[in-house]
CSV table of C-alpha atoms (C1' of nucleotides) in Angstrom, one decimal:
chain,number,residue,atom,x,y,z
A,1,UNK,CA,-2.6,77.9,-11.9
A,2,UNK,CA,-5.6,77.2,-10.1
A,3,UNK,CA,-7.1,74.2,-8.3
A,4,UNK,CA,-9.7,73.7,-10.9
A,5,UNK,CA,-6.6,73.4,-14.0
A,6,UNK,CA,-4.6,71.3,-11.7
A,7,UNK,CA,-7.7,68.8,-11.8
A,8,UNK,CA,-9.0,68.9,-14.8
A,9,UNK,CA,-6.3,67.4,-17.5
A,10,UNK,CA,-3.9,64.7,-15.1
A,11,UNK,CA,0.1,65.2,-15.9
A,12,UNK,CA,1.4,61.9,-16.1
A,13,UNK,CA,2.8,61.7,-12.6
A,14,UNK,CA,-1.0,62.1,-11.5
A,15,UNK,CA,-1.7,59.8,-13.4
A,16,UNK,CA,1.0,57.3,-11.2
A,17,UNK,CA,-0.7,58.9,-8.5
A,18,UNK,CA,-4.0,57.0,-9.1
A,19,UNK,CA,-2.9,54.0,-9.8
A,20,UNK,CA,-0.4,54.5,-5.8
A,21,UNK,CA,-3.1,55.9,-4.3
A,22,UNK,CA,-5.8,52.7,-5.9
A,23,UNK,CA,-2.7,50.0,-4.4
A,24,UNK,CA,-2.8,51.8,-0.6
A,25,UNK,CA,-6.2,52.1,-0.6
A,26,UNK,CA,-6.8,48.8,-1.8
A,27,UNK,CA,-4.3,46.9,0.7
A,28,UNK,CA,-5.8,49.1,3.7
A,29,UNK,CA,-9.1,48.1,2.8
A,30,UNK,CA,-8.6,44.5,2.5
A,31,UNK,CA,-6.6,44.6,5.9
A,32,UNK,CA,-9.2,46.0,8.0
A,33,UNK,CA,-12.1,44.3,6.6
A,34,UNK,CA,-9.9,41.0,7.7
A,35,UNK,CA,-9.5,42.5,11.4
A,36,UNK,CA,-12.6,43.9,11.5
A,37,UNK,CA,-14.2,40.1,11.0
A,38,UNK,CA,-11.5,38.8,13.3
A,39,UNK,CA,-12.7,41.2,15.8
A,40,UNK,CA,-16.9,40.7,14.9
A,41,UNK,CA,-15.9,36.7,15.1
A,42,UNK,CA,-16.9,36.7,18.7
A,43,UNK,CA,-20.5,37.7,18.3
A,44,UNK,CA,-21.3,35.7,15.2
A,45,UNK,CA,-21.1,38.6,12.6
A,46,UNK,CA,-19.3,39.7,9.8
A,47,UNK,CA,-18.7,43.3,8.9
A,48,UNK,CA,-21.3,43.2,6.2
A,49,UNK,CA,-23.8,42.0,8.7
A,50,UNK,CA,-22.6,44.7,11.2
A,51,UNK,CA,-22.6,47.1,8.2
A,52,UNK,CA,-26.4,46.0,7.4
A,53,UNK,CA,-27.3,45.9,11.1
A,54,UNK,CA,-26.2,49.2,11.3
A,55,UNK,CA,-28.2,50.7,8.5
A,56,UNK,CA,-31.1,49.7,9.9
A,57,UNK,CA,-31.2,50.5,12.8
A,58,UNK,CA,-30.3,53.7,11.9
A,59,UNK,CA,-32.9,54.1,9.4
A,60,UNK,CA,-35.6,52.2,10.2
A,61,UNK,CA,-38.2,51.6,8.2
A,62,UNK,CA,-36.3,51.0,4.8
A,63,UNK,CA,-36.7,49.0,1.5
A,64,UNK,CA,-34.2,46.8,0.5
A,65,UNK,CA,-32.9,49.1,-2.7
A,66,UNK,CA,-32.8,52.3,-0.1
A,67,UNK,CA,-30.2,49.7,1.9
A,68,UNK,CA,-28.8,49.1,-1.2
A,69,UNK,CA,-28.5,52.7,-2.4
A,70,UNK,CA,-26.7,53.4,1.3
A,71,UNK,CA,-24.4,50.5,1.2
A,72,UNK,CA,-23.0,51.3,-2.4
A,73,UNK,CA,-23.7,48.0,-3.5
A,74,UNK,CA,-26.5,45.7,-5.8
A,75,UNK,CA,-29.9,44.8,-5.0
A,76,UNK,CA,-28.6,41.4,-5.4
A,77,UNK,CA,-26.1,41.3,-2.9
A,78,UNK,CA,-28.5,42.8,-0.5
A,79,UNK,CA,-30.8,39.8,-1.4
A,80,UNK,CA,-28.6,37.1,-0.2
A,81,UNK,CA,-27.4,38.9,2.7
A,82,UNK,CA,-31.0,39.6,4.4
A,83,UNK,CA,-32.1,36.4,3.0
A,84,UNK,CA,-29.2,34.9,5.7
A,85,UNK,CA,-30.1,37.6,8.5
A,86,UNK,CA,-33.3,37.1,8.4
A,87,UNK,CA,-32.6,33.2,9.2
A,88,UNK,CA,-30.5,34.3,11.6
A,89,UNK,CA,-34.0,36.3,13.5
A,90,UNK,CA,-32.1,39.6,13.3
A,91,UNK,CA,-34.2,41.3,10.6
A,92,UNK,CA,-37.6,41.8,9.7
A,93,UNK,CA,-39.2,41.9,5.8
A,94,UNK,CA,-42.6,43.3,5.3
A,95,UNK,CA,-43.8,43.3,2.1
A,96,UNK,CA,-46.0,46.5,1.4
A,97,UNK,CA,-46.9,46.9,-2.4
A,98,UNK,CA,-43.7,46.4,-4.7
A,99,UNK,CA,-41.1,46.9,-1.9
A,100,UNK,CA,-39.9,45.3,1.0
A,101,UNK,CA,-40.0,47.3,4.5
A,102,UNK,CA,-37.1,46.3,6.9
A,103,UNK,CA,-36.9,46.6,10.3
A,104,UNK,CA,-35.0,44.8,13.0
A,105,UNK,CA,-35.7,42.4,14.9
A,106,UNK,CA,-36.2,42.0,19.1
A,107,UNK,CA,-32.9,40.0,19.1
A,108,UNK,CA,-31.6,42.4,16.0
A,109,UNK,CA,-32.0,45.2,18.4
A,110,UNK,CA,-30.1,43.2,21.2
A,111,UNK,CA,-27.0,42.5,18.9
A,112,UNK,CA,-27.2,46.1,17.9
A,113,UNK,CA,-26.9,47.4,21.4
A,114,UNK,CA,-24.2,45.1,22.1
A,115,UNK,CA,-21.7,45.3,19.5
A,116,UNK,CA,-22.3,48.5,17.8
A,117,UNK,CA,-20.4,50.7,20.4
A,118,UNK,CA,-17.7,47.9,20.7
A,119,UNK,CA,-17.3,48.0,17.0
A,120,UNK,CA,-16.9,51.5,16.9
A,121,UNK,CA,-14.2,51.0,19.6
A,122,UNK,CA,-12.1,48.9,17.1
A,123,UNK,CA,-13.0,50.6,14.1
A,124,UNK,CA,-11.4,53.6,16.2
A,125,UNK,CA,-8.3,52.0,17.2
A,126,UNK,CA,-7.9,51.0,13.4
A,127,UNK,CA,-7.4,54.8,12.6
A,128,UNK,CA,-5.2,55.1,15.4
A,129,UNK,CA,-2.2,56.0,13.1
A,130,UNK,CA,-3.5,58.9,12.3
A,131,UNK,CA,-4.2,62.1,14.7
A,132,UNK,CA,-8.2,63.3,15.1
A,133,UNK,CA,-6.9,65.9,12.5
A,134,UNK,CA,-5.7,64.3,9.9
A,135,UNK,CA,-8.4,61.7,10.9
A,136,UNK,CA,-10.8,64.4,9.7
A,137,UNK,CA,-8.6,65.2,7.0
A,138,UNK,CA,-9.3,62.2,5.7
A,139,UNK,CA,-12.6,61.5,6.0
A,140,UNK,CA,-12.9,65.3,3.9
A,141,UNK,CA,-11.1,64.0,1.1
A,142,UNK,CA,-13.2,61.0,1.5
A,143,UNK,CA,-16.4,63.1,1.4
A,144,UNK,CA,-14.9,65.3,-1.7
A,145,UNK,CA,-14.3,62.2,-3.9
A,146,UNK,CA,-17.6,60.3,-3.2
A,147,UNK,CA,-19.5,63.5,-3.8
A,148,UNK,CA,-17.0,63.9,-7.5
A,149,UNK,CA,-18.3,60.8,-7.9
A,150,UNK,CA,-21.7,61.0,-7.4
A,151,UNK,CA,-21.8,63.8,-9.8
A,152,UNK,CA,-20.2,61.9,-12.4
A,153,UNK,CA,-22.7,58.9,-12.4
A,154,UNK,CA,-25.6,61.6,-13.0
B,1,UNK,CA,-1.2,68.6,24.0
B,2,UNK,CA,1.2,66.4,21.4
B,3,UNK,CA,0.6,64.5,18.7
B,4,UNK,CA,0.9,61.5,20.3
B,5,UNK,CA,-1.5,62.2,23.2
B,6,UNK,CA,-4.5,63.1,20.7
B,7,UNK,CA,-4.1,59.9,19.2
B,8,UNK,CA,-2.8,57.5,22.4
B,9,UNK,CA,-6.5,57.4,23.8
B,10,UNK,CA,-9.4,57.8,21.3
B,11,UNK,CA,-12.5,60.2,22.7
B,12,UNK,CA,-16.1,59.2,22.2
B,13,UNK,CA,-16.1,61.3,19.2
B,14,UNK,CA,-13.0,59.9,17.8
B,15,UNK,CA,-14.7,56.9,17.9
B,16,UNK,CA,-17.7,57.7,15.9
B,17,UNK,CA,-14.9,59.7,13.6
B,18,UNK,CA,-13.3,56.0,12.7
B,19,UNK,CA,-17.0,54.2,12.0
B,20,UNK,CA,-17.3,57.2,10.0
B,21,UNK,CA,-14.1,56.4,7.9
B,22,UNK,CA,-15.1,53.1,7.3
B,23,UNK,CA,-18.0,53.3,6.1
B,24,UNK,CA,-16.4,56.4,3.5
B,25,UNK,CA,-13.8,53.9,2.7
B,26,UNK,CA,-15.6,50.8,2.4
B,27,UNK,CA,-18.1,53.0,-0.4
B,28,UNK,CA,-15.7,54.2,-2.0
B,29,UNK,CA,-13.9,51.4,-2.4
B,30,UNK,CA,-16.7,49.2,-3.7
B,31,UNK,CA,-17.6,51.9,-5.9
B,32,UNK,CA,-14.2,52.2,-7.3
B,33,UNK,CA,-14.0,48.5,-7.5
B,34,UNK,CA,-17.2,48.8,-9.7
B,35,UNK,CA,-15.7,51.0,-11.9
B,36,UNK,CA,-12.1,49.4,-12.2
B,37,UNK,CA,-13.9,46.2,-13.1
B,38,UNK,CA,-15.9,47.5,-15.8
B,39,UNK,CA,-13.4,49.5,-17.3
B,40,UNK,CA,-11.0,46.2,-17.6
B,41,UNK,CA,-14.2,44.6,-19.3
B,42,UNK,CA,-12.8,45.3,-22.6
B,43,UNK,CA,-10.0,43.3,-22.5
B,44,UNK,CA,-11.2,40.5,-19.9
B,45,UNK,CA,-9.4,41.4,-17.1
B,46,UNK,CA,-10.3,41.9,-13.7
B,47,UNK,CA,-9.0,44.5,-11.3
B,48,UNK,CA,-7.3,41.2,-9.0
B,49,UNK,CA,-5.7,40.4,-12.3
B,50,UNK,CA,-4.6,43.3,-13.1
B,51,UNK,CA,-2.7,44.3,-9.7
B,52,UNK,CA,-1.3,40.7,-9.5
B,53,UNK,CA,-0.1,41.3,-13.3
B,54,UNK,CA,1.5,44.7,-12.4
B,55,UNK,CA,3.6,43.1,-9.4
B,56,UNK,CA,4.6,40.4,-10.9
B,57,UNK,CA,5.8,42.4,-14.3
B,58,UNK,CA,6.9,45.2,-11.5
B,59,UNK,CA,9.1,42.8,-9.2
B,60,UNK,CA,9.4,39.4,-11.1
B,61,UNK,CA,10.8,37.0,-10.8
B,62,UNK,CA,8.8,36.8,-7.1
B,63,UNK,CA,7.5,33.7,-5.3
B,64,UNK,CA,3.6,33.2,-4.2
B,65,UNK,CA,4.4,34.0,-0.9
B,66,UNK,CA,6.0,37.2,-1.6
B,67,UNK,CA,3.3,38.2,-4.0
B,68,UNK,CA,0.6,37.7,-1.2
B,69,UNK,CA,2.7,39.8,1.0
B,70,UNK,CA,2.7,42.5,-1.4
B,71,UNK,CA,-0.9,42.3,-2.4
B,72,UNK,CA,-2.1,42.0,1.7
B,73,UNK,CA,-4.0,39.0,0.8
B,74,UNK,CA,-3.5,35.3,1.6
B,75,UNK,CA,-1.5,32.8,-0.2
B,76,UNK,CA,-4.8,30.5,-0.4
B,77,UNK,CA,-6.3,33.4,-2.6
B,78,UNK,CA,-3.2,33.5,-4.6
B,79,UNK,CA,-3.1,29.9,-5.6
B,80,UNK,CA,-6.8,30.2,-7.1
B,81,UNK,CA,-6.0,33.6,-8.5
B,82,UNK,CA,-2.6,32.3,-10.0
B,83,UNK,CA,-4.6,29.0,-11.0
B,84,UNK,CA,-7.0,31.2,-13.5
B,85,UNK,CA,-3.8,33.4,-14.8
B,86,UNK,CA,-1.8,30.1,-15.5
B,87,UNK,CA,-5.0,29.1,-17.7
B,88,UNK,CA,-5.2,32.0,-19.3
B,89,UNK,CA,-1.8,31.7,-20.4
B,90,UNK,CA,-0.5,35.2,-18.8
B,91,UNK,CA,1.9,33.4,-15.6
B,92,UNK,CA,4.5,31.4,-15.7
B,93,UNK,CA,5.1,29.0,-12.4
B,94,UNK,CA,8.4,27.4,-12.3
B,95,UNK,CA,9.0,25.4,-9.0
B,96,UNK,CA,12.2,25.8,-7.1
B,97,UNK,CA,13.4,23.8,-4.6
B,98,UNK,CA,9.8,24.3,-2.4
B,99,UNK,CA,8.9,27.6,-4.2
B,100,UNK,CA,7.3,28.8,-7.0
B,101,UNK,CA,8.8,31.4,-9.1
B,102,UNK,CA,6.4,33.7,-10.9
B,103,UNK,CA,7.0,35.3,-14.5
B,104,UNK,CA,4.8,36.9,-16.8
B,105,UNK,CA,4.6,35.0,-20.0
B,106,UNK,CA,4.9,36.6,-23.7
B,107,UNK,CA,1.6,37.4,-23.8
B,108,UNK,CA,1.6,38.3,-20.2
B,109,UNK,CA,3.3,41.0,-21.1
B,110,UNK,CA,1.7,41.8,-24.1
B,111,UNK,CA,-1.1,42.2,-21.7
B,112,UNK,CA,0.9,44.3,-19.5
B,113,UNK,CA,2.0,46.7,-22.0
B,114,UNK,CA,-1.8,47.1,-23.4
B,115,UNK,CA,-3.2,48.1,-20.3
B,116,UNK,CA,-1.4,49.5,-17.7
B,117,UNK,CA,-1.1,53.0,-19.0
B,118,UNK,CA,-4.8,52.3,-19.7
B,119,UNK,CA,-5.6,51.7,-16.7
B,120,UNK,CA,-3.3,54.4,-15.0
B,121,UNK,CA,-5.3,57.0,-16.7
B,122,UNK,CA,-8.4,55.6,-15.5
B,123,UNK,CA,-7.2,55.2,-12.1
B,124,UNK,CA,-6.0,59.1,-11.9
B,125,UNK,CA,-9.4,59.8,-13.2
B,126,UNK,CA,-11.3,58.1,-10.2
B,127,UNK,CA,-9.1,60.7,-7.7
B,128,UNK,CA,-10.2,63.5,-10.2
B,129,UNK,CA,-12.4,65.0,-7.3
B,130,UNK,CA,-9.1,65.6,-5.7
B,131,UNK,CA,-6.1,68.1,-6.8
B,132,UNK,CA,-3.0,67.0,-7.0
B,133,UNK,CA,-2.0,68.3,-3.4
B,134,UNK,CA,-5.3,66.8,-1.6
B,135,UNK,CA,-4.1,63.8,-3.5
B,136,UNK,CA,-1.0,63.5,-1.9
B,137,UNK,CA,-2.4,64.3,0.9
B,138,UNK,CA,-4.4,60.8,1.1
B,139,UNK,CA,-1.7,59.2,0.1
B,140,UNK,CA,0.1,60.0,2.8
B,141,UNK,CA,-2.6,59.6,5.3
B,142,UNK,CA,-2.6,56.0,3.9
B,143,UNK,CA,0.9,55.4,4.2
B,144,UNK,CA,0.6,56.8,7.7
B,145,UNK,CA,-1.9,54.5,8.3
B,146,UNK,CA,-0.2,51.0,7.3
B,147,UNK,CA,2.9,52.2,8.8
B,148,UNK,CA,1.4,52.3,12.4
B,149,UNK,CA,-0.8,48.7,11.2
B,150,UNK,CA,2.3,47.0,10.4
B,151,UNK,CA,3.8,48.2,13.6
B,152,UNK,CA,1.2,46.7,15.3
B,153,UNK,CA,1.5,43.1,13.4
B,154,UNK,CA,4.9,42.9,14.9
C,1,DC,C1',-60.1,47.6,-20.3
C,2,DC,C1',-56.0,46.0,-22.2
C,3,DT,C1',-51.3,46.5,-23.3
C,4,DT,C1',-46.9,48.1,-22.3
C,5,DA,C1',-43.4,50.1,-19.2
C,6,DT,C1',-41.3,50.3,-15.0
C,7,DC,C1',-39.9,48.9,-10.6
C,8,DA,C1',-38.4,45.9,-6.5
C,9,DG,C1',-36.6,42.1,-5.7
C,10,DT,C1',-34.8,37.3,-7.0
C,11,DT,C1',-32.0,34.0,-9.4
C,12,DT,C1',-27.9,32.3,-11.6
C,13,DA,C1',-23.2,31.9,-12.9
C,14,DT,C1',-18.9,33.6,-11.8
C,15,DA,C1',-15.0,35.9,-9.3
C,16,DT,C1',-12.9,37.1,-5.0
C,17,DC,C1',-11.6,36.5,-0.5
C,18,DT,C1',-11.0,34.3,4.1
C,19,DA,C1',-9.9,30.8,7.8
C,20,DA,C1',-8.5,26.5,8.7
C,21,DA,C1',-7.1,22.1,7.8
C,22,DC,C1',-4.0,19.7,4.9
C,23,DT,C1',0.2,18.0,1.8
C,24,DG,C1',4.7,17.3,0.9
C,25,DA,C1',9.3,18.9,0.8
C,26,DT,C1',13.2,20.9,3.1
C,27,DA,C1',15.7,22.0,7.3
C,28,DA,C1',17.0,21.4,12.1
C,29,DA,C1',17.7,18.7,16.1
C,30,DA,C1',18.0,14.5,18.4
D,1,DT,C1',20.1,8.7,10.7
D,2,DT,C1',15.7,9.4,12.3
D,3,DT,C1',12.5,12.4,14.1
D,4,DT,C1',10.5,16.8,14.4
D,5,DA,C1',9.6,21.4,12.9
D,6,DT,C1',8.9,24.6,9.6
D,7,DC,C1',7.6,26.4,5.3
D,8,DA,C1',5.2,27.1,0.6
D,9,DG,C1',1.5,26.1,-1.5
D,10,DT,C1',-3.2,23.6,-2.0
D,11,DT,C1',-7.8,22.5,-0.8
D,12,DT,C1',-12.3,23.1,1.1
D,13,DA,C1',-16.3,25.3,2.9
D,14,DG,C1',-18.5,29.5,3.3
D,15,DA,C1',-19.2,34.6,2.9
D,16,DT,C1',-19.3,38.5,-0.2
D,17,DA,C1',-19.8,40.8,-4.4
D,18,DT,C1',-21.0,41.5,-9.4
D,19,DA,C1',-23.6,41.4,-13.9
D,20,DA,C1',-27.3,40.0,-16.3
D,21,DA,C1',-31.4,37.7,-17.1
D,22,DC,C1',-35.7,36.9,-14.9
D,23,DT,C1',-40.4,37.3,-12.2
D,24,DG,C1',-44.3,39.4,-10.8
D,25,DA,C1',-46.7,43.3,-9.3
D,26,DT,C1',-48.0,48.1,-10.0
D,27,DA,C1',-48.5,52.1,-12.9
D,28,DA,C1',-49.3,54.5,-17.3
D,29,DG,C1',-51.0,55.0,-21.9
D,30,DG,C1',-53.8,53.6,-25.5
DNA sequence: CCTTATCAGTTTATATCTAAACTGATAAAA
DNA sequence: TTTTATCAGTTTAGATATAAACTGATAAGG
């Protein structure tokens, strides 16, 4: 009985499993994205924001669809949401050709500096139930099912 | 070195570990989300619909309140969620004294019995990156990790 | 050169979710 | 009894997300 049979045809109590392991998920998820706005409240940002501020800054130059690509979501959501940052004077878009470069902003770059290490702070303390090793566990099983995943969409 | 100490003051690294996991959750989740919502296409349900459907056909009769509790979400969302499913003809809302009581209608649970198995197997099939004991393994990180939250609510 | 395909981004309609203010009914306290 | 507090649910405005249809520019093929 190898790993590989146990994953390939689900028993039906794996099957339970998914839809547990969808409800947790699901419940955490909804839970921290609510504190984690609660706690971004204070500067003026949401955690998509922070999440796109992030990005970035992290990989500046990049087109809107690369953002998109990274953020696991739709080009359209990613046109609303820079539509409102850029109004806000955190982002930049340059259109070159067919795309459109981003990069931050002067006072982007100042929100980034002050709220990106604070955010990590909280974003830490939201894991605080959990050891660093099984917070590593976790982010390994994490990393196994996105890249299952990956691999399924082709 | 306990258990406790690794996890009563994060590092700097620790830190980065938990922007890390969210940003591995908050993909995954939106991907899965995706997924869950296109799958339930078929029979014009969405994933919201189909966990509020479960626990009320799981745990009915239950009020709004109690519902919202179990769900982590807010009653507001409940009402418009609730609002949709009463048109649709799936709920039932009986007031009581200055509750609502929830129950599934007859075709509520018609709906109920159609899917859920469905939609188990397609839930276990979004963990398939993950064998059974890796699966267990997140689910208890996750329990681990709401226990310590709810602590924290008070 | 002209036509067609593709690509990046936008738009629209719809669903979900929140926070915060509100309504109305019951319960508790005066 | 009358007032006050609390509680369950509703409403509203706003942010986030999707799918699907669309626009307009570039690239490829005839």
């Amino acid at each position: 009985m190898t790993d590989k049979e146990t994953s390939s045809l689900p028993s039906r109590h794996e099957e339970r499993l998914g839809l547990l392991l969808w409800f947790r998920l699901s419940r955490f998820y909804n839970q921290s994205l609510r504190r984690s706005n609660a706690h971004l409240k204070e500067w003026g940002v949401t955690i998509t924001q922070f999440d796109v501020l992030v990005q970035i800054g992290t990989h500046e130059p990049l087109t809107q669809n690369e953002l998109a690509e990274k953020l696991f979501v739709t080009k359209g959501n990613m046109t609303q949401v820079l539509g409102r940052m850029e109004e806000l004077g955190w982002v930049h878009r340059d259109q070159e050709w067919r795309k459109k470069v981003l990069t931050l902003t002067g006072s982007g770059w100042e929100l980034f500096n002050l709220i990106v290490t604070r955010q990590e702070q909280f974003q830490a303390s939201q894991f605080q139930g959990l050891n660093k090793e099984e917070q590593k566990q976790l982010l390994d099983l994490l990393r196994k099912l996105q890249q299952y995943n990956e691999h399924m969409e082709g």
